[in-house]
């Protein structure tokens, strides 16, 4: 059924379709509507779940941890400061291999306080052992949450579905909402092999002494690597059932491209438009929209970007004192690849700064200049910066 | 007395790495004998978590989970709601130390109590952060030496009184709040049994002497636990429906000096300081109707 939903409603609708059994979340802008919508579903009897009204995000994730370990399908949603408050428990959840699904409405981090969008929050927890998916539009949010549960429960890893705050969370779009029975046949009930059960007592969250800790981490890493392959399988099956698939990344007009921009999230939609304009002028420009950020599909990405003369990484985060996080990842993917393009990093849209077509034209011009001269010059470019204000 | 009925079966196995004379290990062992095997335990980071679960070994014969220091109550909440949706009739039990309860875990505990989850929370109070090596917590008593309340030329140990944790819990209007001591096991076990029968959040605060942190001979653990009660420094009571009932009154209350003098953490006390502590103890006892007899 076609519905008009904002990104938060799409996330909540997906959680409902996934028949989550325990929801525990705390309000934070711009995610709050997810919590409100789910609370309403439960209040109206449309969703048979326990809705736990916690006193913090730290407890929100801790409640999900307890519930998931006991054998219930658990869901939470957060954003920005809330994700930071959860950060301790993010590692605990992934280390205990609990398949919790969370949506994160990407928002910048304080200070200065900002409720507006960038992706610093989820990028800051990229090493926490959660699979991270980034969405371009509201349909992709709904579909990714459904895929996330299927993936999480196959590889015993938590999955974070990220989407840009306000840009998607508060923008309505037509979304195809699948029927419950279709979702049921895609996503079977959660029945874990290991859970807290007095009939079969187990110890979870034990002390990992130096003789075993590294092996735990190794296995967790292996499972995360496996999630790459599993996501593709889940996505393929989803595509067969629902007619939509997304892969680990989407290539847009990259086949013969000399210049490729690489980004994550809703900027992809804007960049596609800009790519079309440049293509209209005969310029060989393309886009790679990265959907799966962790595990990082390094080889696959290298394969796609290899043929370009220059790659411009367009990102809404900054690793202070270095460059954007995505840039470091993609460059590392080429460390041992002989045939490689030039790489430039463009940081923009921080704290809700609007990204204009002209900003993206500037990105392409700079990248194009590097491609024709064969010289990168400056690596990091701050786009849309008001130089008067930082004098 | 004499009504102590305990299961012979052990659910907290021997061989764990707790210090000799550890009262917390005893408190867990007794509690599980009272709950029986139909229970799920959530435990905060602390001595008991560390000594009982060095992978691949475990002392727990009941399902057990540990997440972090400050979230035992939140994890227990999650277990409780999951059991509800899965249609299982089990009351989860959370164990946490005094730091994990009165300090870093207070927020998560408050939230869980307020939400009314059907769980039992047992605070194992050894009156300092013993797992990290004897640092003061919110429940460290007045004048006690710890490594962060050292006795020097200017400072004389902890300068504040013990946080009244059971009263904080009681302010949430939960159905059952009690204090207990490993020195009076039948009183403690009966409270655990009672709490397990009550629907809703229940809280038991167990006083647990710590030979390592309190600086005394490990063989004195039970003696000290009993002296704390017999001097009125620790009062055994339960609260239901807003009413407080003292569950054990010493036949003759002994001077607090006897309790303090056996512990190295109070070795620096002057007679004046002991008198001050005695006045505080007297005041607390008077409020609960415990006289000198």
XYZ file of C-alpha atoms in Angstrom:
684
model
C 0.000 0.000 0.000
C 1.270 3.433 -0.938
C 1.462 5.798 2.039
C 2.780 9.304 2.547
C 5.303 9.038 5.396
C 8.131 11.042 6.814
C 11.397 9.228 7.540
C 10.612 8.729 11.215
C 7.201 7.266 10.427
C 8.788 4.972 7.854
C 11.206 3.719 10.522
C 8.373 3.153 13.021
C 6.197 1.471 10.393
C 9.034 -0.913 9.574
C 9.537 -1.789 13.245
C 5.831 -2.557 13.494
C 5.907 -4.704 10.355
C 8.904 -6.528 11.829
C 6.665 -7.404 14.798
C 9.171 -6.101 17.341
C 8.396 -7.434 20.796
C 10.239 -4.931 22.951
C 10.689 -1.247 22.141
C 12.723 0.917 24.425
C 13.579 4.436 23.379
C 13.989 7.937 24.710
C 12.875 11.095 22.950
C 15.486 13.179 21.150
C 15.105 15.567 18.250
C 14.898 14.765 15.363
C 14.112 11.107 16.128
C 11.230 11.666 18.596
C 8.482 10.885 16.085
C 9.733 7.285 15.847
C 9.128 6.818 19.582
C 5.788 8.628 19.467
C 4.544 6.638 16.489
C 5.491 3.321 18.074
C 3.914 4.343 21.393
C 0.698 5.085 19.501
C 0.794 1.734 17.662
C 1.071 -0.013 21.030
C -1.582 2.174 22.661
C -4.005 1.466 19.814
C -3.356 -2.265 19.988
C -1.960 -2.276 16.454
C 1.357 -3.596 17.712
C 1.576 -6.271 20.398
C 4.804 -5.167 22.046
C 6.158 -3.941 25.366
C 6.965 -0.238 25.130
C 9.447 0.635 27.887
C 9.508 4.317 28.791
C 13.086 4.635 29.934
C 14.837 7.528 31.644
C 17.789 7.764 29.233
C 19.245 6.387 26.033
C 21.764 4.460 28.103
C 18.893 2.562 29.683
C 17.019 2.365 26.361
C 19.786 0.254 24.891
C 20.327 -1.621 28.163
C 16.653 -2.635 28.220
C 16.969 -3.843 24.625
C 20.091 -5.759 25.669
C 18.237 -7.591 28.441
C 15.221 -8.237 26.243
C 17.239 -9.520 23.288
C 19.302 -11.794 25.534
C 16.045 -13.244 26.886
C 14.865 -14.038 23.363
C 12.684 -11.097 22.320
C 13.051 -9.039 19.133
C 14.139 -5.603 20.352
C 14.217 -2.186 18.726
C 15.381 1.274 19.697
C 15.826 4.617 17.979
C 17.998 7.594 18.758
C 20.060 10.480 17.463
C 23.169 12.540 18.220
C 23.715 13.030 21.984
C 21.519 10.004 22.618
C 23.807 7.834 20.528
C 26.797 9.226 22.408
C 25.165 8.346 25.724
C 24.558 4.827 24.394
C 28.104 4.450 23.143
C 29.292 2.343 26.097
C 26.443 -0.105 25.603
C 26.886 -0.191 21.807
C 30.086 -2.134 22.351
C 28.501 -4.367 24.996
C 25.629 -5.275 22.656
C 27.832 -6.085 19.688
C 30.348 -7.936 21.871
C 27.510 -10.069 23.223
C 26.341 -10.640 19.640
C 22.780 -9.446 20.230
C 20.797 -8.747 17.039
C 19.200 -5.480 18.140
C 18.113 -3.053 15.430
C 18.319 0.684 15.933
C 17.474 3.626 13.736
C 19.582 6.759 14.076
C 18.327 10.074 12.727
C 21.684 11.652 11.921
C 22.262 14.885 13.823
C 25.345 16.898 14.651
C 27.041 16.739 18.052
C 27.295 19.394 20.739
C 29.128 21.802 21.360
C 27.901 24.102 20.010
C 24.484 22.581 20.470
C 22.806 21.837 17.173
C 19.683 19.848 16.493
C 20.353 19.889 12.752
C 21.773 17.325 10.417
C 25.199 15.979 9.772
C 26.625 12.466 10.189
C 29.192 13.019 12.917
C 27.131 11.032 15.446
C 27.046 7.644 13.744
C 30.514 8.101 12.222
C 31.812 8.562 15.774
C 30.661 5.036 16.650
C 31.732 3.363 13.426
C 34.116 1.047 15.334
C 31.494 -0.140 17.816
C 30.770 -3.411 16.015
C 27.352 -2.409 14.676
C 26.538 -2.922 11.024
C 25.800 0.548 9.639
C 23.460 1.257 6.724
C 22.861 4.782 5.388
C 19.633 5.656 3.576
C 18.922 8.005 0.694
C 15.141 8.282 1.047
C 12.179 7.194 3.160
C 11.440 4.069 1.144
C 14.996 2.975 1.752
C 14.560 3.583 5.507
C 11.555 1.279 5.694
C 13.154 -1.386 3.519
C 16.492 -1.176 5.347
C 14.913 -1.684 8.771
C 13.192 -4.842 7.537
C 16.433 -6.067 5.985
C 18.296 -5.104 9.152
C 16.335 -7.531 11.343
C 16.812 -10.348 8.869
C 20.535 -9.650 8.618
C 21.064 -9.087 12.354
C 19.413 -12.374 13.307
C 21.441 -14.321 10.724
C 24.881 -13.076 11.767
C 24.130 -12.270 15.438
C 25.160 -8.657 15.146
C 23.319 -5.425 15.883
C 22.409 -3.175 12.966
C 22.112 0.605 12.902
C 20.001 2.139 10.139
C 21.057 5.772 9.676
C 19.133 8.511 7.888
C 19.622 12.251 7.748
C 17.783 14.196 10.422
C 15.141 16.638 9.150
C 16.142 16.074 5.522
C 14.521 12.644 5.747
C 13.176 12.409 9.299
C 10.794 15.332 8.788
C 10.179 15.209 5.058
C 7.194 13.289 3.727
C 7.530 11.097 0.679
C 5.388 8.417 -0.879
C 6.446 5.086 0.596
C 5.350 1.649 -0.520
C 4.368 -0.164 2.677
C 4.345 -3.941 2.242
C 1.538 -6.112 3.586
C 2.077 -7.788 6.962
C 1.886 -11.325 5.541
C 4.541 -10.478 2.951
C 6.846 -9.224 5.685
C 6.065 -12.253 7.843
C 7.220 -14.590 5.121
C 10.428 -12.571 4.665
C 11.175 -12.215 8.368
C 10.440 -15.305 10.481
C 9.933 -14.953 14.269
C 13.095 -14.475 16.304
C 14.175 -17.665 18.010
C 17.779 -17.536 19.180
C 19.786 -20.643 19.959
C 21.282 -19.061 23.080
C 19.159 -17.125 25.517
C 18.566 -16.575 29.227
C 16.423 -19.543 30.209
C 16.303 -21.310 33.592
C 15.855 -24.637 31.786
C 19.252 -24.188 30.129
C 21.267 -21.774 32.261
C 24.067 -19.918 30.489
C 26.400 -17.109 31.535
C 26.385 -14.053 29.256
C 28.780 -11.121 29.461
C 31.569 -12.941 31.287
C 35.038 -11.636 31.995
C 37.337 -12.052 28.972
C 40.788 -12.723 30.341
C 43.846 -11.996 28.128
C 43.924 -15.673 27.079
C 40.534 -15.353 25.340
C 39.695 -11.682 24.710
C 41.470 -11.367 21.388
C 39.759 -14.510 20.072
C 36.380 -13.000 20.950
C 37.238 -9.890 18.969
C 38.533 -11.956 16.069
C 35.304 -13.918 15.839
C 33.273 -10.736 16.078
C 35.309 -9.248 13.256
C 34.854 -12.392 11.162
C 31.101 -12.238 11.712
C 31.064 -8.591 10.701
C 32.975 -9.414 7.524
C 30.439 -12.154 6.841
C 27.651 -9.593 7.193
C 28.780 -8.132 3.854
C 27.933 -11.311 1.974
C 24.805 -11.896 4.042
C 23.501 -8.397 3.384
C 23.753 -9.026 -0.351
C 21.798 -12.279 0.048
C 19.157 -10.635 2.222
C 18.903 -7.738 -0.222
C 18.550 -10.121 -3.179
C 15.748 -11.989 -1.473
C 14.092 -8.739 -0.471
C 14.322 -7.632 -4.108
C 12.617 -10.797 -5.314
C 9.768 -10.387 -2.851
C 9.281 -6.638 -2.880
C 10.795 -5.453 -6.163
C 13.353 -3.140 -4.579
C 17.017 -3.758 -3.828
C 19.921 -1.585 -2.859
C 23.081 -3.662 -2.585
C 26.106 -2.535 -0.603
C 26.306 0.556 -2.795
C 24.599 2.117 -5.760
C 26.509 3.173 -8.853
C 25.024 6.083 -10.753
C 26.414 6.795 -14.225
C 29.850 5.538 -13.242
C 30.583 3.238 -16.185
C 32.745 5.611 -18.193
C 33.121 8.317 -15.519
C 36.400 10.210 -15.149
C 35.108 11.969 -12.058
C 33.229 10.023 -9.390
C 31.735 11.526 -6.271
C 31.302 9.221 -3.263
C 28.766 9.957 -0.536
C 26.332 8.431 1.973
C 22.752 9.291 2.817
C 20.323 11.806 1.400
C 22.955 13.889 -0.392
C 23.011 11.112 -2.972
C 19.670 12.298 -4.320
C 20.928 15.856 -4.767
C 24.172 14.685 -6.328
C 22.329 12.530 -8.887
C 20.627 15.690 -10.118
C 23.970 17.508 -10.344
C 25.553 14.545 -12.143
C 22.769 14.669 -14.735
C 23.406 18.378 -15.344
C 27.127 17.837 -15.875
C 26.456 14.837 -18.060
C 24.181 17.097 -20.100
C 27.224 19.245 -20.808
C 29.190 16.179 -21.922
C 31.236 15.803 -18.727
C 31.915 12.236 -17.626
C 30.748 12.521 -14.032
C 29.233 9.784 -11.856
C 28.224 8.990 -8.293
C 28.697 6.109 -5.882
C 26.203 6.070 -3.055
C 27.647 3.972 -0.257
C 24.892 2.240 1.674
C 26.893 -0.237 3.750
C 29.534 1.620 5.744
C 30.327 -1.089 8.318
C 31.445 -3.661 7.398
C 33.299 -1.536 4.857
C 33.072 -3.022 1.348
C 36.625 -2.034 0.473
C 37.271 -4.412 -2.424
C 33.917 -3.799 -4.038
C 34.379 -0.060 -3.723
C 37.880 -0.206 -5.171
C 36.524 -2.164 -8.119
C 33.942 0.518 -8.847
C 36.184 3.564 -8.341
C 39.335 2.152 -9.937
C 38.587 3.408 -13.432
C 38.060 7.052 -12.473
C 40.721 9.721 -12.791
C 39.669 11.463 -9.595
C 37.273 10.702 -6.745
C 35.673 13.401 -4.631
C 34.492 12.148 -1.245
C 31.526 14.221 -0.106
C 30.866 13.836 3.616
C 29.134 15.403 6.600
C 31.681 14.623 9.277
C 35.219 15.520 10.185
C 37.891 13.693 12.151
C 39.274 16.808 13.778
C 42.935 17.324 12.984
C 42.830 15.022 9.969
C 40.162 14.602 7.270
C 36.667 13.128 7.011
C 36.267 9.548 8.219
C 34.912 8.229 4.929
C 37.940 9.641 3.106
C 40.335 7.710 5.361
C 38.364 4.533 4.741
C 38.228 4.803 0.970
C 41.867 5.766 0.648
C 42.816 2.798 2.850
C 40.843 0.572 0.473
C 43.282 1.577 -2.295
C 46.463 1.264 -0.228
C 47.565 -1.846 -2.104
C 45.790 -1.252 -5.401
C 48.149 -0.287 -8.241
C 45.633 1.441 -10.470
C 44.130 4.192 -8.402
C 42.441 7.534 -8.919
C 43.323 10.771 -7.143
C 41.302 11.369 -3.967
C 39.948 14.624 -2.620
C 37.847 15.190 0.484
C 34.934 17.623 0.697
C 33.450 18.298 4.110
C 30.128 20.115 4.007
C 26.651 20.357 5.392
C 27.810 20.314 9.023
C 25.261 21.233 11.688
C 22.457 21.513 9.155
C 24.264 23.837 6.717
C 22.294 23.654 3.490
C 24.103 21.967 0.601
C 23.376 23.804 -2.638
C 23.759 22.705 -6.253
C 26.462 25.368 -6.533
C 28.398 23.723 -3.671
C 28.360 20.444 -5.561
C 29.354 22.202 -8.788
C 32.355 23.527 -6.880
C 33.183 19.983 -5.714
C 33.088 18.703 -9.289
C 35.153 21.634 -10.575
C 37.890 21.058 -7.997
C 37.885 17.286 -8.571
C 37.899 17.811 -12.311
C 40.832 20.234 -12.008
C 42.793 17.572 -10.110
C 41.894 14.981 -12.746
C 43.178 17.116 -15.633
C 46.309 18.371 -13.895
C 47.095 15.028 -12.276
C 47.746 16.894 -9.007
C 45.551 16.853 -5.920
C 47.058 19.886 -4.241
C 45.001 20.409 -1.120
C 43.262 17.228 0.114
C 40.627 18.642 2.441
C 38.151 21.233 1.213
C 35.535 22.872 3.429
C 32.615 23.631 1.142
C 30.044 26.283 1.966
C 32.214 27.821 4.675
C 31.551 31.494 5.342
C 35.136 32.732 5.392
C 34.071 36.080 6.865
C 32.938 34.347 10.047
C 36.205 32.535 10.653
C 38.573 35.428 9.982
C 14.574 -18.618 64.939
C 15.166 -22.168 63.867
C 12.845 -21.601 60.924
C 15.685 -21.449 58.471
C 14.785 -23.680 55.565
C 17.292 -23.626 52.795
C 17.717 -25.704 49.694
C 20.771 -27.901 49.885
C 21.308 -27.379 46.189
C 23.847 -24.678 45.373
C 23.167 -22.223 42.541
C 26.304 -20.170 43.175
C 29.060 -22.737 42.987
C 32.206 -22.942 45.045
C 35.525 -22.263 43.381
C 34.880 -18.642 42.509
C 37.697 -16.174 43.093
C 36.212 -14.091 45.911
C 38.482 -13.240 48.854
C 38.333 -15.406 51.966
C 35.592 -14.089 54.210
C 33.720 -12.331 51.400
C 30.212 -11.456 52.557
C 28.952 -10.570 49.079
C 29.576 -14.103 47.804
C 27.668 -15.399 50.808
C 24.823 -12.945 50.162
C 24.475 -14.199 46.584
C 24.662 -17.844 47.618
C 21.946 -17.373 50.245
C 19.719 -15.312 47.934
C 19.785 -17.993 45.247
C 18.939 -20.677 47.782
C 15.884 -18.569 48.545
C 14.882 -17.920 44.917
C 15.547 -21.436 43.660
C 16.491 -22.157 40.065
C 13.559 -20.502 38.334
C 15.266 -17.128 38.115
C 17.307 -14.982 35.744
C 20.082 -12.849 37.202
C 21.357 -9.503 35.881
C 24.505 -8.296 37.555
C 26.393 -5.027 37.529
C 30.126 -4.833 37.013
C 31.896 -5.278 40.330
C 33.692 -7.756 42.568
C 31.059 -10.449 42.239
C 30.874 -10.288 38.463
C 34.650 -10.414 38.155
C 35.270 -13.256 40.606
C 32.442 -15.457 39.338
C 32.821 -15.438 35.549
C 36.397 -15.629 34.228
C 35.593 -17.167 30.820
C 35.265 -20.105 30.237
C 34.424 -20.686 33.904
C 31.293 -19.604 35.713
C 30.023 -19.985 39.253
C 26.427 -19.419 38.144
C 24.064 -22.357 37.874
C 21.182 -20.077 36.954
C 20.972 -17.931 33.787
C 23.109 -14.874 34.359
C 23.950 -11.744 32.396
C 26.282 -8.834 32.918
C 26.267 -5.736 30.743
C 27.960 -2.806 32.414
C 28.490 -1.059 35.737
C 25.467 1.238 35.879
C 22.716 -0.648 34.075
C 21.822 -3.811 36.026
C 18.343 -2.422 36.742
C 17.794 -1.513 33.082
C 18.929 -4.933 31.890
C 16.645 -6.562 34.459
C 13.827 -4.360 33.083
C 14.527 -5.682 29.602
C 14.538 -9.258 30.840
C 11.254 -8.708 32.653
C 9.402 -7.275 29.639
C 10.828 -9.975 27.375
C 9.594 -12.665 29.768
C 6.212 -10.989 29.710
C 5.929 -11.026 25.911
C 7.231 -14.578 25.815
C 4.633 -15.597 28.399
C 7.048 -16.837 31.074
C 6.434 -16.475 34.795
C 9.888 -15.679 36.132
C 10.907 -12.821 38.419
C 14.372 -11.556 37.460
C 16.866 -10.605 40.165
C 19.481 -7.874 39.820
C 22.618 -7.813 41.953
C 24.797 -4.729 42.204
C 27.282 -3.335 44.650
C 26.910 -0.073 46.522
C 28.642 1.907 43.764
C 26.531 0.253 41.077
C 23.425 1.077 43.104
C 23.814 4.311 45.057
C 26.180 6.120 42.692
C 26.623 5.270 39.023
C 23.561 3.005 38.816
C 21.120 5.235 40.689
C 19.471 6.672 37.577
C 18.840 3.317 35.914
C 17.534 1.925 39.217
C 15.202 4.880 39.721
C 13.814 4.469 36.210
C 13.232 0.751 36.679
C 11.529 1.236 40.069
C 9.307 3.994 38.723
C 8.225 1.866 35.771
C 7.093 -0.828 38.179
C 8.867 -3.822 36.673
C 8.348 -7.072 38.516
C 11.914 -7.673 39.667
C 14.003 -7.946 42.805
C 17.035 -5.713 43.177
C 19.615 -6.748 45.747
C 22.270 -4.214 46.675
C 25.408 -5.823 48.077
C 26.768 -3.005 50.222
C 30.395 -3.310 51.294
C 30.601 0.431 51.687
C 33.229 1.326 49.066
C 34.510 0.543 45.562
C 36.319 -2.635 46.550
C 36.776 -4.008 43.027
C 38.977 -1.068 42.042
C 40.774 -1.160 45.382
C 38.858 0.528 48.213
C 37.680 3.933 46.997
C 34.813 5.695 48.750
C 31.251 5.417 47.442
C 28.010 7.131 48.402
C 27.484 4.485 51.087
C 30.888 4.733 52.742
C 30.216 5.577 56.401
C 31.292 8.739 58.192
C 35.017 8.813 59.128
C 35.870 5.578 57.284
C 39.289 5.383 55.730
C 39.422 4.505 52.031
C 42.112 5.217 49.437
C 40.192 8.300 48.299
C 39.303 9.380 51.846
C 42.754 8.948 53.354
C 43.539 9.914 56.914
C 46.059 12.712 56.892
C 47.036 15.780 58.842
C 44.025 17.701 57.545
C 41.415 15.065 56.632
C 40.047 12.305 58.876
C 38.556 9.836 56.398
C 35.083 10.119 54.816
C 33.519 13.438 55.778
C 29.893 12.606 54.960
C 27.372 10.128 56.330
C 26.179 7.060 54.473
C 23.602 7.706 51.754
C 20.202 6.379 52.858
C 19.615 4.212 49.818
C 16.574 2.237 51.103
C 14.795 5.550 51.802
C 15.521 6.713 48.258
C 14.042 3.484 46.933
C 11.054 3.802 49.273
C 10.346 7.259 47.827
C 9.424 5.437 44.601
C 6.506 3.827 46.496
C 7.514 0.303 45.553
C 5.754 -2.596 47.297
C 8.741 -3.917 49.251
C 11.966 -2.431 50.612
C 14.161 -4.169 53.174
C 17.572 -4.094 54.744
C 19.409 -7.278 55.618
C 22.720 -8.640 56.806
C 24.734 -11.774 56.082
C 25.149 -11.981 59.871
C 21.421 -12.721 60.217
C 20.855 -15.168 57.340
C 17.346 -16.333 58.324
C 16.096 -12.741 58.361
C 17.729 -12.127 54.949
C 16.513 -15.351 53.345
C 12.959 -14.775 54.533
C 13.049 -11.294 53.017
C 14.264 -12.644 49.689
C 11.545 -15.297 49.712
C 8.922 -12.710 50.552
C 10.136 -10.318 47.852
C 9.992 -13.081 45.257
C 6.305 -13.604 46.063
C 5.408 -9.920 45.717
C 4.443 -8.567 42.305
C 6.362 -5.419 41.433
C 9.745 -3.906 42.117
C 11.341 -5.081 45.382
C 14.587 -3.916 46.931
C 16.838 -5.527 49.521
C 19.936 -3.739 50.778
C 22.371 -6.241 52.289
C 25.181 -5.126 54.549
C 28.317 -7.020 53.489
C 31.524 -6.691 55.528
C 34.661 -6.775 53.372
C 37.862 -8.028 55.019
C 40.035 -6.595 52.265
C 38.530 -3.120 52.290
C 37.595 -2.803 55.934
C 40.950 -4.107 57.083
C 40.071 -6.995 59.381
C 40.849 -10.693 59.758
C 38.624 -12.647 57.266
C 37.423 -14.968 60.033
C 35.586 -12.011 61.592
C 33.127 -11.382 58.724
C 30.081 -12.861 60.423
C 31.047 -11.429 63.786
C 31.326 -7.944 62.266
C 28.092 -8.335 60.306
C 26.334 -9.229 63.557
C 28.048 -6.475 65.527
C 26.849 -3.904 62.993
C 23.290 -5.009 63.760
C 23.828 -5.556 67.475
C 25.234 -2.037 67.902
C 22.490 -0.459 65.790
C 24.997 0.758 63.185
C 22.978 -1.301 60.683
C 19.272 -1.794 61.348
C 17.258 -4.680 59.962
C 13.825 -3.581 58.810
C 11.303 -3.885 56.003
C 8.927 -1.353 54.493
C 5.550 -2.210 53.050
C 2.697 0.115 52.225
C 4.645 3.076 53.579
C 5.059 1.375 56.983
C 8.406 0.464 58.432
C 8.861 -2.585 60.637
C 12.070 -3.476 62.419
C 12.539 -7.201 61.810
C 15.238 -7.807 64.387
C 15.887 -5.908 67.576
C 19.070 -6.780 69.472
C 18.266 -7.939 73.004
C 20.798 -5.505 74.346
C 22.273 -2.877 72.049
C 26.043 -2.792 72.334
C 28.206 0.312 72.073
C 29.284 1.083 68.503
C 32.902 1.165 69.687
C 32.892 -2.653 69.684
C 32.022 -2.677 65.979
C 34.473 0.069 65.019
C 37.453 -1.221 66.985
C 37.714 -4.450 64.991
C 38.179 -2.590 61.695
C 41.371 -1.055 60.368
C 39.400 1.523 58.390
C 38.362 3.122 61.701
C 41.736 2.666 63.462
C 42.416 6.399 63.398
C 39.294 7.381 65.350
C 39.619 9.380 68.551
C 37.253 8.880 71.472
C 35.539 12.138 70.478
C 34.936 10.837 66.979
C 33.619 7.528 68.282
C 31.263 9.478 70.557
C 30.030 11.439 67.548
C 29.334 8.204 65.652
C 27.579 6.784 68.731
C 25.285 9.846 68.795
C 24.408 9.354 65.109
C 23.699 5.658 65.701
C 21.555 6.500 68.762
C 19.580 9.004 66.740
C 18.926 6.490 63.948
C 17.904 3.816 66.459
C 15.586 6.203 68.303
C 13.722 6.913 65.054
C 13.029 3.193 64.673
C 12.262 2.528 68.317
C 15.411 0.612 69.112
C 16.441 1.471 72.647
C 19.317 0.366 74.837
C 17.078 -2.090 76.647
